[in-house]
Coordinates of C-alpha atoms in Angstrom, one line a residue:
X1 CA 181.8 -121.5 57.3
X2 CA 183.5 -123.7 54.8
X3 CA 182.3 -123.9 51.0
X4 CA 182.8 -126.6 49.3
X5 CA 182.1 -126.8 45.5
X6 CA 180.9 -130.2 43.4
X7 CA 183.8 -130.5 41.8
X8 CA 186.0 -131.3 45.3
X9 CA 183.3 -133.3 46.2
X10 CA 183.1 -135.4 43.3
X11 CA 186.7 -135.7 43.1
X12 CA 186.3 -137.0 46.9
X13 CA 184.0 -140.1 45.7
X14 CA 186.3 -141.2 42.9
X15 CA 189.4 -141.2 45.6
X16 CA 186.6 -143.5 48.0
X17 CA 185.8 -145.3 44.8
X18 CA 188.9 -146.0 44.1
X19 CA 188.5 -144.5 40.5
X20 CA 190.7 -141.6 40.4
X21 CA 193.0 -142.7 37.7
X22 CA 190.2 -143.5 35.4
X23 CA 189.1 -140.9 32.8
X24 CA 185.8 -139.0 34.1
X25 CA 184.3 -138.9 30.7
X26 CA 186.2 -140.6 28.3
X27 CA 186.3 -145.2 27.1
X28 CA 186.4 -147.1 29.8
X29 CA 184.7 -144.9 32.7
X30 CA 183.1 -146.7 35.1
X31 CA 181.0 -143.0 36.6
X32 CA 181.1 -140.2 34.4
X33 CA 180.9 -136.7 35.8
X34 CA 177.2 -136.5 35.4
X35 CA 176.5 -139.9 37.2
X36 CA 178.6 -139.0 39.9
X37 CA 176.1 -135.3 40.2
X38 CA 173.2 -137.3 40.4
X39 CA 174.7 -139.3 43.1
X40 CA 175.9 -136.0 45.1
X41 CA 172.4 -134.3 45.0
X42 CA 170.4 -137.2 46.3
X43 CA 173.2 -138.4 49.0
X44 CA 173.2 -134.2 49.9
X45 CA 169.5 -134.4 50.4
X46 CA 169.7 -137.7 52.9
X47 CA 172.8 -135.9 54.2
X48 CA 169.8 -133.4 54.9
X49 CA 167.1 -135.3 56.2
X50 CA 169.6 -136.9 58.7
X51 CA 170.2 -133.7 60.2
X52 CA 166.7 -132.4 60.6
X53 CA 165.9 -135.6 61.8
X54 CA 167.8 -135.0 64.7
X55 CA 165.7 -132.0 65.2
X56 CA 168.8 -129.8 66.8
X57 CA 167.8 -127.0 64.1
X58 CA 170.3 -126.8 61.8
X59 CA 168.0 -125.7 58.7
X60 CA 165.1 -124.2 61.0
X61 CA 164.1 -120.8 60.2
X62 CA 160.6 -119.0 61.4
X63 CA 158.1 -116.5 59.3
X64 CA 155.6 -114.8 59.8
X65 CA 152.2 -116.0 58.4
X66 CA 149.1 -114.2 58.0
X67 CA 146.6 -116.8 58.6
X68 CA 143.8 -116.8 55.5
X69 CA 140.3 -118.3 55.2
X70 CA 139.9 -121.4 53.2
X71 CA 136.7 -122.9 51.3
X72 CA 135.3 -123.5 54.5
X73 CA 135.4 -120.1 55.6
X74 CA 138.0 -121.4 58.1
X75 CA 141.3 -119.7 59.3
X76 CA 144.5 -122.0 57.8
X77 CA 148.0 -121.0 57.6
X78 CA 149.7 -121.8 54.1
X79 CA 152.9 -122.7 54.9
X80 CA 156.1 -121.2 53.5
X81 CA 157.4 -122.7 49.8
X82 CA 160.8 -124.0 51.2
X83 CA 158.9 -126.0 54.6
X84 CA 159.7 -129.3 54.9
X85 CA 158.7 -130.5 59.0
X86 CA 157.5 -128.1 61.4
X87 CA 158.8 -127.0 64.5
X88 CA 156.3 -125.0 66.0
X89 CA 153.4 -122.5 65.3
X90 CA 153.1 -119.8 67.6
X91 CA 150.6 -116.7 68.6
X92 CA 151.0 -113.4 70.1
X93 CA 148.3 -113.2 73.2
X94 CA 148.4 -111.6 76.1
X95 CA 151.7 -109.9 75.5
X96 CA 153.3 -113.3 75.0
X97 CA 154.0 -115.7 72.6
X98 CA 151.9 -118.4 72.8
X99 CA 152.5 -122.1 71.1
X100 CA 149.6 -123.8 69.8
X101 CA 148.8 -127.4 70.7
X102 CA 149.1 -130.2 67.7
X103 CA 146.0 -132.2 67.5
X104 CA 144.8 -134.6 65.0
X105 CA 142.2 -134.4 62.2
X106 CA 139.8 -136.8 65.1
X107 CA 140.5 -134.7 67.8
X108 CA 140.3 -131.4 66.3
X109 CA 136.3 -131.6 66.8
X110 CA 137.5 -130.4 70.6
X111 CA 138.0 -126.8 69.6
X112 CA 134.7 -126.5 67.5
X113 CA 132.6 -124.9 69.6
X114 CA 134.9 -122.4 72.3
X115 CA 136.4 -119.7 71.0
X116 CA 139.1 -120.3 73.1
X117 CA 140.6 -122.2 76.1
X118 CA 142.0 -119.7 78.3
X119 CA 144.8 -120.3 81.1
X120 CA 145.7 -118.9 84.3
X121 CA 147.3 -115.3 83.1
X122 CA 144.7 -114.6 80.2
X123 CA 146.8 -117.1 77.6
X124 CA 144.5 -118.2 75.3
X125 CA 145.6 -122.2 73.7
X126 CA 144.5 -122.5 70.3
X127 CA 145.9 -125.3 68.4
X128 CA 146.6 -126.7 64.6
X129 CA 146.7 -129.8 62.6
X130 CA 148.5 -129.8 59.3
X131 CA 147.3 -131.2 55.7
X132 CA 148.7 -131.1 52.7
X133 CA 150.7 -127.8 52.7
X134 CA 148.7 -125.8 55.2
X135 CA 147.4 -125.4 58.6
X136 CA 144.2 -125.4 59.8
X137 CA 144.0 -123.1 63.0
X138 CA 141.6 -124.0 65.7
X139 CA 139.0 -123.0 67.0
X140 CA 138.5 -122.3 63.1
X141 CA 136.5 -119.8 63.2
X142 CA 138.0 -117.5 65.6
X143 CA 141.5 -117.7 64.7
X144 CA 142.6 -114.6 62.4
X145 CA 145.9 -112.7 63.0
X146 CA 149.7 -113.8 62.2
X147 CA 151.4 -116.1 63.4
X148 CA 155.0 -117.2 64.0
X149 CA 156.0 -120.8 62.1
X150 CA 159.5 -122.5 63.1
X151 CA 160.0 -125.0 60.7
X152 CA 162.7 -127.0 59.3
X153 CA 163.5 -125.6 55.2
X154 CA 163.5 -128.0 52.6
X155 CA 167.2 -129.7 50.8
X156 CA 168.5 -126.3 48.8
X157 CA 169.2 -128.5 46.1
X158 CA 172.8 -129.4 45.1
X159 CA 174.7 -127.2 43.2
X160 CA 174.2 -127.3 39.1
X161 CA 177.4 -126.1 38.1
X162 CA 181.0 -126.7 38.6
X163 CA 181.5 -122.9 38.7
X164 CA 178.7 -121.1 40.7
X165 CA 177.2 -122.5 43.7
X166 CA 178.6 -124.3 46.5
X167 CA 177.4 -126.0 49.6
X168 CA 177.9 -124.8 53.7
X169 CA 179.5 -127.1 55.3
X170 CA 180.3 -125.5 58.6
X171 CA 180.0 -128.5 60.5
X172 CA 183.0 -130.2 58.3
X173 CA 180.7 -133.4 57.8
X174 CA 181.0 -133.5 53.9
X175 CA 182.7 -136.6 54.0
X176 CA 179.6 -138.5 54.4
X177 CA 177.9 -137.2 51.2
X178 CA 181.4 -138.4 49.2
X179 CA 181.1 -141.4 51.2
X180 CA 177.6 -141.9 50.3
X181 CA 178.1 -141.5 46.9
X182 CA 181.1 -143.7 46.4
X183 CA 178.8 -146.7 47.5
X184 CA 176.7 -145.9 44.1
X185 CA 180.1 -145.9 42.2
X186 CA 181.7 -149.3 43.9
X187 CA 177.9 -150.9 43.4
X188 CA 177.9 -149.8 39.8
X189 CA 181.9 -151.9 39.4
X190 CA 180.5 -154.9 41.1
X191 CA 183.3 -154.8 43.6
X192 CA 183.2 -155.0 47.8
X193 CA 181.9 -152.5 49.5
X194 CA 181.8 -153.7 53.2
X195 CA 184.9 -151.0 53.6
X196 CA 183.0 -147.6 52.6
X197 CA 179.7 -148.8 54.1
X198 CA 181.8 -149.2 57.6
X199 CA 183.0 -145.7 56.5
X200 CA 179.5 -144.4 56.2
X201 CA 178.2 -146.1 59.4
X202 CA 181.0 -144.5 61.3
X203 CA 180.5 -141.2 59.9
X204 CA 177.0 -141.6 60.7
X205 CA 177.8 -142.0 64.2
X206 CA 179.8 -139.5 64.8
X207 CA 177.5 -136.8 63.1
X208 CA 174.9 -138.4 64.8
X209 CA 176.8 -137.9 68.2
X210 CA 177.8 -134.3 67.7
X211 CA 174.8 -133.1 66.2
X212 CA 172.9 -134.4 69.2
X213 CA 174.5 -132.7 71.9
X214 CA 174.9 -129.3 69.6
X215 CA 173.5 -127.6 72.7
X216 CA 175.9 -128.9 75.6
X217 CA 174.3 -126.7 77.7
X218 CA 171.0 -127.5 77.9
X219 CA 170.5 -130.9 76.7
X220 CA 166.9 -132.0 75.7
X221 CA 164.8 -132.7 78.2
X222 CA 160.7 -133.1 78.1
X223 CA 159.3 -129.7 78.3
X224 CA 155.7 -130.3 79.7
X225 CA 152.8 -132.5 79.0
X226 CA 149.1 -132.2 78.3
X227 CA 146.3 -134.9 79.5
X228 CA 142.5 -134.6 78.8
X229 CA 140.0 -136.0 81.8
X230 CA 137.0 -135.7 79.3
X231 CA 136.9 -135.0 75.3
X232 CA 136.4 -131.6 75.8
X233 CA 139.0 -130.4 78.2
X234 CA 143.1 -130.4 77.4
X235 CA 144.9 -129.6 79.6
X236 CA 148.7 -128.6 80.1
X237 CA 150.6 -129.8 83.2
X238 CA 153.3 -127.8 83.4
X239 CA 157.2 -129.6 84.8

């Protein structure tokens, strides 16, 4: 694990920036401390998005949800405070855990009127579709107990102090936040900037590369597949 606080970072963009003999605060500076924060806390959270995007897990985390009844009278799961993209929902039956299918608000009319769609073995399928910042569990009115959520968490937020607070980076990929940054700083001096955003597109790459293949392995690979020979009927092919 490697912490590393705002204040190396920010001195990292002004050395990009090619502003480190300029005073931070004083006549005459081109990105005061504070600009340079704001910068750092919304290149950390596309630093963020990047990785999750590359769904290899790297701010998943699962909880256990209770699932409640809505205004409907319909089971839902409200998802945890810090979710940001889901992963999976899963369902204890049979002595197993079983995911549930993703449907879509038009589909979800399939699972009205079964309690259940039941495979070989006793698992039951049930399945979700999200909205807003819940759930709804189908069939929707048979769906009560808890259930397991992988999900990706939401950007922490960047540190608000010099001091206290710092951020992980164990993949030593910080660079590309300072680099990010320094693009704000060079745009703000009117100057070139073809240099730092072949900097940043490199970067990108490689994080990009790495991240992908975090799991040598077992790379990804399709999992299985579901079809439906009538409206009524999913139904999961297994590879």
């Amino acid at each position: 694990m490697a912490l590393i606080s705002r204040a190396t970072l920010r001195d990292l963009v002004r050395k990009y920036a090619d502003q480190e003999t300029l005073s931070p605060n004083g006549t005459g500076a081109l990105c005061t401390d504070d600009e340079i924060n704001t910068y750092l806390a919304h290149s950390y959270g596309e630093y963020h998005d990047m990785l999750t995007d590359l769904f290899e897990d790297y701010f998943s985390t699962v909880a256990t949800v209770a699932a409640t009844l809505d205004s409907l009278s319909e089971y839902v799961l409200v998802l945890p405070s810090d979710f940001l993209k889901l992963r999976k929902i899963e369902y204890p039956t049979n002595s197993v855990w079983a995911p549930l299918t993703r449907v879509s608000l038009q589909e979800s009319y399939q699972y009205n009127n079964t309690s259940a769609i039941v495979l070989s073995g006793g698992v039951q399928i049930r399945a979700y579709y999200l909205y807003g910042d819940n759930a709804k569990l189908l069939p929707p009115l048979s769906s009560s107990g808890s259930y397991r959520v992988w999900y990706a968490q939401r950007c922490p937020g960047f540190p608000a102090s010099d001091t206290t607070g710092q951020i992980d980076d164990a993949q030593g990929w910080f660079e590309w936040i300072a680099i990010h940054s320094a693009l704000k700083c060079k745009r703000k001096e009117g100057l070139d900037r073809s240099d730092l955003l072949q900097d940043l597109a490199l970067a990108s790459a490689k994080i990009k590369s790495a991240a992908a293949t975090r799991n040598i392995s077992s790379p990804s690979h399709i999992l299985d597949t579901w079809w439906s020979d009538d409206e009524y009927s999913p139904t999961r092919r297994w590879p």
